Coordinates of C-alpha atoms and ligand atoms in Angstrom, one line a residue:
X1 CA -0.8 10.5 -28.1
X2 CA -3.0 11.9 -25.5
X3 CA -3.0 10.8 -21.9
X4 CA -6.4 10.3 -20.6
X5 CA -7.8 12.2 -17.5
X6 CA -7.9 10.3 -14.4
X7 CA -11.8 9.9 -13.2
X8 CA -12.2 11.4 -9.5
X9 CA -11.7 8.6 -7.5
X10 CA -8.3 8.0 -9.0
X11 CA -7.3 11.8 -8.4
X12 CA -8.4 10.7 -4.8
X13 CA -6.5 7.8 -4.8
X14 CA -3.3 9.0 -5.8
X15 CA -3.1 12.2 -3.6
X16 CA -3.4 9.7 -0.4
X17 CA -0.2 8.6 -1.5
X18 CA 0.8 6.0 1.4
X19 CA -1.2 3.3 2.6
X20 CA -0.7 0.6 5.2
X21 CA -1.6 -3.4 4.1
X22 CA -2.5 -5.8 7.1
X23 CA -2.3 -9.3 6.7
X24 CA -4.1 -11.1 9.5
X25 CA -6.0 -14.3 9.2
X26 CA -5.9 -17.8 11.1
X27 CA -2.3 -18.0 9.8
X28 CA -1.2 -15.6 12.3
X29 CA -1.6 -17.9 15.1
X30 CA 1.4 -20.2 13.4
X31 CA 3.8 -17.1 13.0
X32 CA 5.1 -18.5 9.5
X33 CA 3.9 -16.6 7.1
X34 CA 0.2 -16.6 5.3
X35 CA 0.9 -19.3 2.8
X36 CA 1.7 -21.8 5.3
X37 CA -1.3 -23.8 4.8
X38 CA -0.2 -24.5 1.1
X39 CA 3.7 -24.1 1.5
X40 CA 3.9 -26.4 4.6
X41 CA 1.4 -28.9 3.3
X42 CA -0.7 -28.9 6.0
X43 CA -3.8 -30.8 6.2
X44 CA -7.0 -28.6 5.6
X45 CA -9.0 -30.7 8.4
X46 CA -6.2 -30.1 10.8
X47 CA -5.7 -26.3 9.7
X48 CA -9.8 -25.7 9.9
X49 CA -9.0 -26.2 13.8
X50 CA -7.0 -22.8 13.9
X51 CA -10.8 -21.4 14.0
X52 CA -11.2 -22.6 17.4
X53 CA -8.3 -21.1 19.0
X54 CA -8.8 -17.5 17.2
X55 CA -9.8 -15.2 19.9
X56 CA -9.1 -11.8 18.4
X57 CA -8.1 -10.9 22.1
X58 CA -5.3 -8.6 21.1
X59 CA -7.3 -7.0 18.0
X60 CA -7.9 -3.1 18.7
X61 CA -9.4 -1.7 15.7
X62 CA -8.5 1.8 16.9
X63 CA -4.8 1.2 18.0
X64 CA -4.5 -0.7 14.2
X65 CA -6.1 2.4 12.7
X66 CA -3.7 4.9 14.8
X67 CA -0.7 2.9 13.8
X68 CA -1.6 3.6 10.3
X69 CA -2.8 7.1 11.0
X70 CA 0.4 8.1 13.0
X71 CA 2.9 6.9 10.2
X72 CA 1.1 9.1 7.9
X73 CA -0.8 6.7 5.9
X74 CA -4.2 7.9 4.5
X75 CA -5.7 4.7 3.8
X76 CA -5.4 0.9 5.2
X77 CA -6.1 -2.2 3.0
X78 CA -7.0 -5.0 5.4
X79 CA -7.3 -8.9 4.5
X80 CA -10.9 -9.3 4.9
X81 CA -10.4 -12.8 3.5
X82 CA -7.1 -14.3 2.4
X83 CA -6.2 -17.6 0.4
X84 CA -7.1 -19.7 3.4
X85 CA -10.6 -18.6 3.0
X86 CA -11.5 -17.7 6.2
X87 CA -13.3 -14.0 6.6
X88 CA -12.8 -11.6 9.0
X89 CA -16.4 -10.3 8.6
X90 CA -19.8 -11.7 9.3
X91 CA -20.3 -13.8 5.7
X92 CA -24.1 -13.7 6.8
X93 CA -24.8 -17.1 6.5
X94 CA -22.5 -18.0 3.2
X95 CA -20.3 -19.7 5.0
X96 CA -19.5 -20.5 8.9
X97 CA -15.7 -20.3 8.3
X98 CA -15.6 -16.6 9.7
X99 CA -14.5 -14.4 12.7
X100 CA -18.2 -14.5 14.3
X101 CA -18.5 -18.0 14.3
X102 CA -15.1 -18.5 16.1
X103 CA -14.7 -17.8 19.4
X104 CA -14.0 -14.5 18.9
X105 CA -17.7 -13.8 17.7
X106 CA -17.3 -10.5 16.3
X107 CA -17.1 -8.8 13.1
X108 CA -13.9 -7.5 12.9
X109 CA -14.5 -5.5 9.6
X110 CA -17.2 -3.9 11.3
X111 CA -14.6 -2.5 13.9
X112 CA -12.3 -2.2 11.4
X113 CA -14.2 0.2 9.2
X114 CA -16.0 2.3 12.1
X115 CA -12.2 2.6 13.7
X116 CA -11.0 4.0 10.2
X117 CA -14.2 6.4 10.1
X118 CA -13.5 7.7 13.5
X119 CA -9.8 8.7 12.7
X120 CA -10.4 9.6 8.9
X121 CA -8.5 6.9 7.5
X122 CA -10.0 5.4 4.3
X123 CA -10.7 1.9 4.6
X124 CA -9.8 -0.7 1.9
X125 CA -10.8 -4.5 1.5
X126 CA -8.2 -6.9 0.2
X127 CA -9.9 -10.0 -0.6
X128 CA -8.6 -13.3 -1.9
X129 CA -10.1 -14.7 -5.0
X130 CA -8.3 -18.2 -4.8
X131 CA -9.6 -20.2 -2.0
X132 CA -7.8 -23.3 -0.3
X133 CA -10.4 -23.7 1.7
X134 CA -13.7 -23.9 -0.5
X135 CA -13.7 -27.3 -2.7
X136 CA -16.0 -25.6 -5.0
X137 CA -12.9 -23.5 -6.2
X138 CA -11.1 -26.8 -7.8
X139 CA -14.7 -28.9 -8.3
X140 CA -17.2 -26.4 -9.2
X141 CA -15.8 -22.9 -10.2
X142 CA -18.9 -21.5 -11.5
X143 CA -20.5 -21.8 -8.0
X144 CA -17.5 -20.9 -6.4
X145 CA -17.5 -17.6 -8.5
X146 CA -21.3 -16.9 -7.4
X147 CA -19.9 -17.6 -3.7
X148 CA -17.1 -14.9 -4.3
X149 CA -19.4 -12.5 -6.1
X150 CA -21.9 -12.8 -2.9
X151 CA -19.1 -12.6 -0.4
X152 CA -17.8 -9.4 -2.2
X153 CA -21.5 -8.0 -2.2
X154 CA -22.1 -8.5 1.5
X155 CA -18.7 -6.1 1.9
X156 CA -20.2 -3.7 -0.8
X157 CA -23.5 -3.6 1.2
X158 CA -22.9 -3.8 4.9
X159 CA -20.1 -1.3 5.7
X160 CA -21.0 1.9 4.1
X161 CA -18.6 3.8 1.6
X162 CA -15.5 1.8 1.4
X163 CA -12.4 3.1 -0.5
X164 CA -12.0 0.0 -2.6
X165 CA -11.2 -3.6 -3.3
X166 CA -7.8 -5.3 -3.4
X167 CA -8.3 -8.7 -5.2
X168 CA -5.3 -11.2 -5.3
X169 CA -5.2 -14.5 -6.4
X170 CA -6.5 -14.8 -10.1
X171 CA -2.9 -15.4 -11.0
X172 CA -3.7 -19.0 -9.3
X173 CA -5.8 -20.0 -12.5
X174 CA -4.6 -17.6 -15.5
X175 CA -6.4 -19.7 -18.0
X176 CA -9.8 -19.6 -16.3
X177 CA -12.6 -17.2 -17.2
X178 CA -12.8 -15.4 -14.0
X179 CA -16.0 -13.4 -14.8
X180 CA -14.7 -10.3 -13.8
X181 CA -17.3 -8.3 -15.3
X182 CA -20.0 -9.8 -13.0
X183 CA -17.5 -9.3 -9.9
X184 CA -16.5 -5.6 -10.8
X185 CA -20.2 -5.2 -11.8
X186 CA -21.3 -5.7 -8.5
X187 CA -18.9 -3.3 -6.9
X188 CA -19.6 -0.6 -9.3
X189 CA -23.5 -1.1 -8.6
X190 CA -23.0 -0.4 -4.8
X191 CA -19.9 1.5 -4.3
X192 CA -19.4 3.4 -7.7
X193 CA -16.2 5.5 -6.1
X194 CA -14.5 2.4 -5.3
X195 CA -11.3 1.8 -6.5
X196 CA -10.6 -1.5 -7.9
X197 CA -7.2 -3.3 -7.7
X198 CA -6.2 -6.7 -8.6
X199 CA -2.8 -7.8 -8.1
X200 CA -1.1 -9.3 -11.1
X201 CA 1.4 -11.3 -9.2
X202 CA 5.4 -11.1 -8.8
X203 CA 5.8 -12.3 -12.1
X204 CA 3.5 -9.8 -13.9
X205 CA 4.5 -6.6 -11.8
X206 CA 3.1 -3.4 -13.3
X207 CA 0.7 -5.5 -15.8
X208 CA -2.6 -3.7 -16.9
X209 CA -5.9 -5.8 -16.0
X210 CA -9.2 -5.9 -16.9
X211 CA -10.9 -2.3 -18.0
X212 CA -12.3 -1.9 -14.6
X213 CA -9.3 -2.0 -12.5
X214 CA -8.1 1.4 -11.7
X215 CA -4.6 0.7 -10.6
X216 CA -1.5 -1.5 -11.5
X217 CA 0.3 -3.2 -8.5
X218 CA 4.1 -3.6 -8.2
X219 CA 4.4 -6.3 -5.8
X220 CA 7.6 -6.3 -3.9
X221 CA 9.2 -4.0 -6.6
X222 CA 10.4 -0.2 -7.4
X223 CA 7.9 0.9 -9.6
X224 CA 8.4 1.9 -13.1
X225 CA 6.9 5.2 -14.9
X226 CA 3.7 4.4 -16.2
X227 CA 3.0 5.2 -19.8
X228 CA -0.5 6.2 -20.2
X229 CA 0.0 7.8 -23.8
X230 CA -3.2 6.2 -25.7
X231 CA -4.7 4.5 -23.0
X232 CA -8.6 4.6 -23.0
X233 CA -8.5 5.2 -19.0
X234 CA -5.9 6.6 -16.7
X235 CA -4.7 4.0 -14.5
X236 CA -2.9 4.5 -11.1
X237 CA -0.1 2.8 -9.8
X238 CA 0.7 1.2 -6.3
X239 CA 3.6 -0.8 -4.9
X240 CA 2.9 -3.3 -1.9
X241 CA 6.1 -3.5 0.4
X242 CA 6.7 -6.0 3.1
X243 CA 8.7 -5.0 6.4
X244 CA 10.7 -8.5 6.2
X245 CA 10.3 -11.1 3.9
X246 CA 6.6 -12.2 4.6
X247 CA 3.1 -10.5 4.5
X248 CA 1.7 -12.8 7.6
X249 CA 3.8 -12.3 10.4
X250 CA 6.5 -14.8 10.2
X251 CA 8.2 -14.9 14.1
X252 CA 11.6 -16.2 12.9
X253 CA 11.9 -13.8 10.2
X254 CA 14.5 -11.2 11.5
X255 CA 15.0 -10.1 8.3
X256 CA 13.7 -6.6 8.6
X257 CA 14.6 -4.0 6.1
X258 CA 15.9 -0.6 7.6
X259 CA 14.3 2.6 7.7
X260 CA 16.2 4.1 5.1
X261 CA 15.2 1.5 2.5
X262 CA 11.6 1.7 3.6
X263 CA 11.6 5.6 3.3
X264 CA 13.5 5.5 0.2
X265 CA 10.7 2.8 -1.5
X266 CA 8.3 5.4 -0.6
X267 CA 10.0 8.2 -2.3
X268 CA 11.0 5.9 -5.4
X269 CA 7.0 5.3 -5.6
X270 CA 6.2 9.0 -5.5
X271 CA 8.8 9.7 -7.8
X272 CA 6.8 8.0 -10.5
X273 CA 3.4 9.1 -9.3
X274 CA 2.8 5.5 -7.4
X275 CA 1.1 5.0 -4.2
X276 CA 3.3 2.9 -1.4
X277 CA 1.3 0.3 0.3
X278 CA 3.6 -0.5 3.1
X279 CA 2.3 -3.9 5.1
X280 CA 2.4 -5.1 8.8
X281 CA 1.6 -8.7 9.8
X282 CA -0.6 -8.7 13.4
X283 CA 0.3 -11.4 16.2
X284 CA -1.7 -14.4 16.4
X285 CA -4.7 -12.6 18.2
X286 CA -4.4 -9.4 16.1
X287 CA -1.8 -7.2 18.5
X288 CA 0.6 -4.9 16.7
X289 CA 4.1 -6.7 17.1
X290 CA 6.3 -4.0 18.8
X291 CA 9.0 -4.0 16.0
X292 CA 6.8 -3.5 13.4
X293 CA 5.1 -0.4 15.2
X294 CA 8.3 1.0 15.9
X295 CA 8.8 0.9 12.2
X296 CA 5.9 2.6 11.3
X297 CA 6.5 5.1 14.0
X298 CA 9.9 5.9 12.5
X299 CA 8.0 6.1 8.7
X300 CA 5.4 8.6 10.9
X301 CA 8.4 10.9 12.0
X302 CA 9.9 11.3 8.8
X303 CA 6.3 11.8 7.3
X304 CA 5.7 14.3 9.7
X305 CA 8.4 16.5 8.5
X306 CA 8.2 15.7 4.9
X307 CA 4.5 14.7 4.2
X308 CA 3.4 17.7 2.4
X309 CA 5.8 16.6 -0.8
X310 CA 4.6 12.9 -0.5
X311 CA 1.3 14.2 -0.5
X312 CA 1.3 17.2 -2.9
X313 CA 4.1 16.2 -5.2
X314 CA 3.6 14.7 -8.6
X315 CA 6.0 14.3 -11.3
X316 CA 6.5 16.9 -13.5
X317 CA 9.3 16.0 -15.9
X318 CA 12.0 17.7 -14.3
X319 CA 15.2 15.7 -14.7
X320 CA 18.3 15.6 -12.7
X321 CA 21.3 13.1 -11.5
X322 CA 21.1 9.9 -10.0
X323 CA 18.7 9.1 -7.8
X324 CA 17.6 12.6 -6.5
X325 CA 14.1 14.0 -8.2
X326 CA 12.0 16.8 -8.3
X327 CA 8.3 16.5 -7.7
X328 CA 5.5 19.5 -8.2
X329 CA 2.8 20.6 -5.8
X330 CA 0.2 23.6 -6.2
X331 CA 2.9 26.5 -5.5
X332 CA 6.3 24.7 -4.6
X333 CA 8.7 22.3 -6.5
X334 CA 9.9 19.5 -4.2
X335 CA 13.6 18.3 -4.4
X336 CA 14.3 15.0 -3.1
X337 CA 18.0 14.3 -2.2
X338 CA 19.3 10.8 -1.2
X339 CA 22.8 9.7 0.6
X340 CA 23.7 13.1 1.9
X341 CA 26.2 12.6 4.4
X342 CA 26.2 14.4 7.9
X343 CA 28.2 17.6 8.2
X344 CA 27.8 20.1 10.9
X345 CA 29.4 23.1 8.3
X346 CA 26.8 24.1 5.7
X347 CA 28.1 24.4 2.2
X348 CA 30.3 21.7 2.6
X349 CA 30.5 19.3 -0.5
X350 CA 27.8 16.4 -1.0
X351 CA 28.2 13.4 -3.1
X352 CA 26.3 14.9 -6.0
X353 CA 28.0 17.1 -8.7
X354 CA 31.3 18.2 -8.4
X355 CA 30.8 21.1 -5.9
X356 CA 28.0 20.2 -3.8
X357 CA 25.7 21.4 -6.3
X358 CA 22.8 19.5 -7.9
X359 CA 21.3 20.3 -11.4
X360 CA 17.8 20.1 -12.3
X361 CA 16.4 20.5 -16.3
X362 CA 12.9 21.2 -17.2
X363 CA 12.2 23.5 -14.6
X364 CA 9.6 26.2 -16.1
X365 CA 8.8 28.0 -13.0
X366 CA 10.3 30.8 -11.4
X367 CA 11.5 30.1 -7.9
X368 CA 11.4 32.7 -5.1
X369 CA 13.5 30.3 -2.6
X370 CA 14.7 26.7 -1.5
X371 CA 14.9 25.8 1.9
X372 CA 14.8 22.3 3.6
X373 CA 11.9 21.3 5.0
X374 CA 13.3 19.9 8.3
X375 CA 14.8 22.7 9.6
X376 CA 14.0 25.5 7.3
X377 CA 17.5 26.4 6.4
X378 CA 17.7 28.2 3.0
X379 CA 19.9 26.8 0.2
X380 CA 21.3 28.8 -2.4
X381 CA 20.0 28.4 -5.9
X382 CA 20.5 30.0 -9.5
X383 CA 18.1 29.5 -12.6
X384 CA 19.1 29.8 -16.1
X385 CA 16.5 28.7 -18.6
X386 CA 15.2 25.8 -17.8
X387 CA 17.8 24.7 -15.6
X388 CA 17.9 25.0 -12.2
X389 CA 21.1 24.8 -9.7
X390 CA 21.0 24.2 -6.1
X391 CA 24.0 24.0 -3.5
X392 CA 23.0 21.2 -1.3
X393 CA 24.0 21.2 2.2
X394 CA 24.4 18.1 4.2
X395 CA 22.5 16.9 7.2
X396 CA 23.7 19.4 10.1
X397 CA 25.0 17.2 12.9
X398 CA 22.5 15.2 15.0
X399 CA 20.1 14.7 12.2
X400 CA 19.9 12.2 9.0
X401 CA 16.8 11.3 7.8
X402 CA 17.7 9.4 5.0
X403 CA 15.6 11.3 2.0
X404 CA 16.1 15.0 2.8
X405 CA 13.4 17.0 0.9
X406 CA 13.8 21.0 0.2
X407 CA 11.2 22.7 -1.0
X408 CA 11.2 25.7 -3.3
X409 CA 8.7 27.9 -3.5
X410 CA 7.1 29.3 -6.9
X411 CA 7.3 33.0 -7.3
Ligands
GLC1 C1 0.7 -12.2 -3.1 C2 0.6 -13.4 -2.3 C3 -0.3 -12.9 -0.9 C4 0.1 -11.4 -0.6 C5 -0.2 -10.9 -1.8 C6 -0.1 -9.3 -1.5 O1 0.0 -12.3 -4.2 O2 -0.3 -14.6 -2.7 O3 0.3 -13.5 0.0 O4 -1.5 -11.4 0.1 O5 0.8 -11.1 -2.5 O6 1.0 -8.7 -2.3

């Protein structure tokens, strides 16, 4: 069965490969995650008061954008409104539960979008569909949906061209009629090239949604290959991932993932052609947490060496053993190797194959050379039919970049 051709916006989305998610809202002042209103049964009238202490004095949109840029991200998804119902943008009279009505008195989404433009990062808007603040969410769902639609309309019309919308919350009322056609229709009217995502939630990772939706999500999970045969539209895939166990900052969550896991997750996404959306949770008033910043910097160092393979490489049907894999770029194959030890001696045995060689099958191109992208060292290789055999060396002493990528030039 045929695989549909991706529309232009989806091609662009897939090419970006790596984005930064940002969870920031009133909840950040409490430092116990973005679900605290619900999970800790807080009284909404007390919770609301967090608006009165929201100064956003540490929010520097350019700094935030540069955190993403220096990490190698091409786009950012910012929580313009999360489940707590507070908007970081000017809701233009729809509600006073927004940043301009707080002591901060600024339209933070405007600052975010401007900074993205300055540094050539594509701005995406996360927007909740579930709302713990608006009584109409439970009492008059139709009027709530109109409030939601108008909120989204503001985001569509006041900030220039944006990359897309990332919705989240329909899973809270699985049987309700969310009038998705009206919501997505509004977006298509003003932002025809916007990517539309609607998170299916942890229980339904990778599930397809309404027809207008452009990408499936794999929240916190390793993405699986998409089977697009027979689909009437090409759908992209994206996996979002936390640095520790919370999206919004958790001051007592020390359970940060090691860089190796973060890097491998990025590669695992690209292996199946999915984007990787790595989350940071800014501090109470919008600063970038030092430790999270450092993890993003490590991602950036990895990307500065191997980024070409992440952006250009696409799944191409080449098979190999274990976790290793190959992607095809315009004029090269990119070979990703996991768990190489540190050597010192080139041509030393690695833990893949008996003799330090790794065999790939399904290689249709003739190669002119294979070399590590990090130090340019050439690797011995041979080709026989569609088989490629590469003699894989360990990391030289002084380096251990977790996943190591070799570039095989196509003749
Ligand atoms: C979940 C959570 C939410 C988070 C989202 C990110 O759906 O409800 O807090 O924003 O995942 O993927």
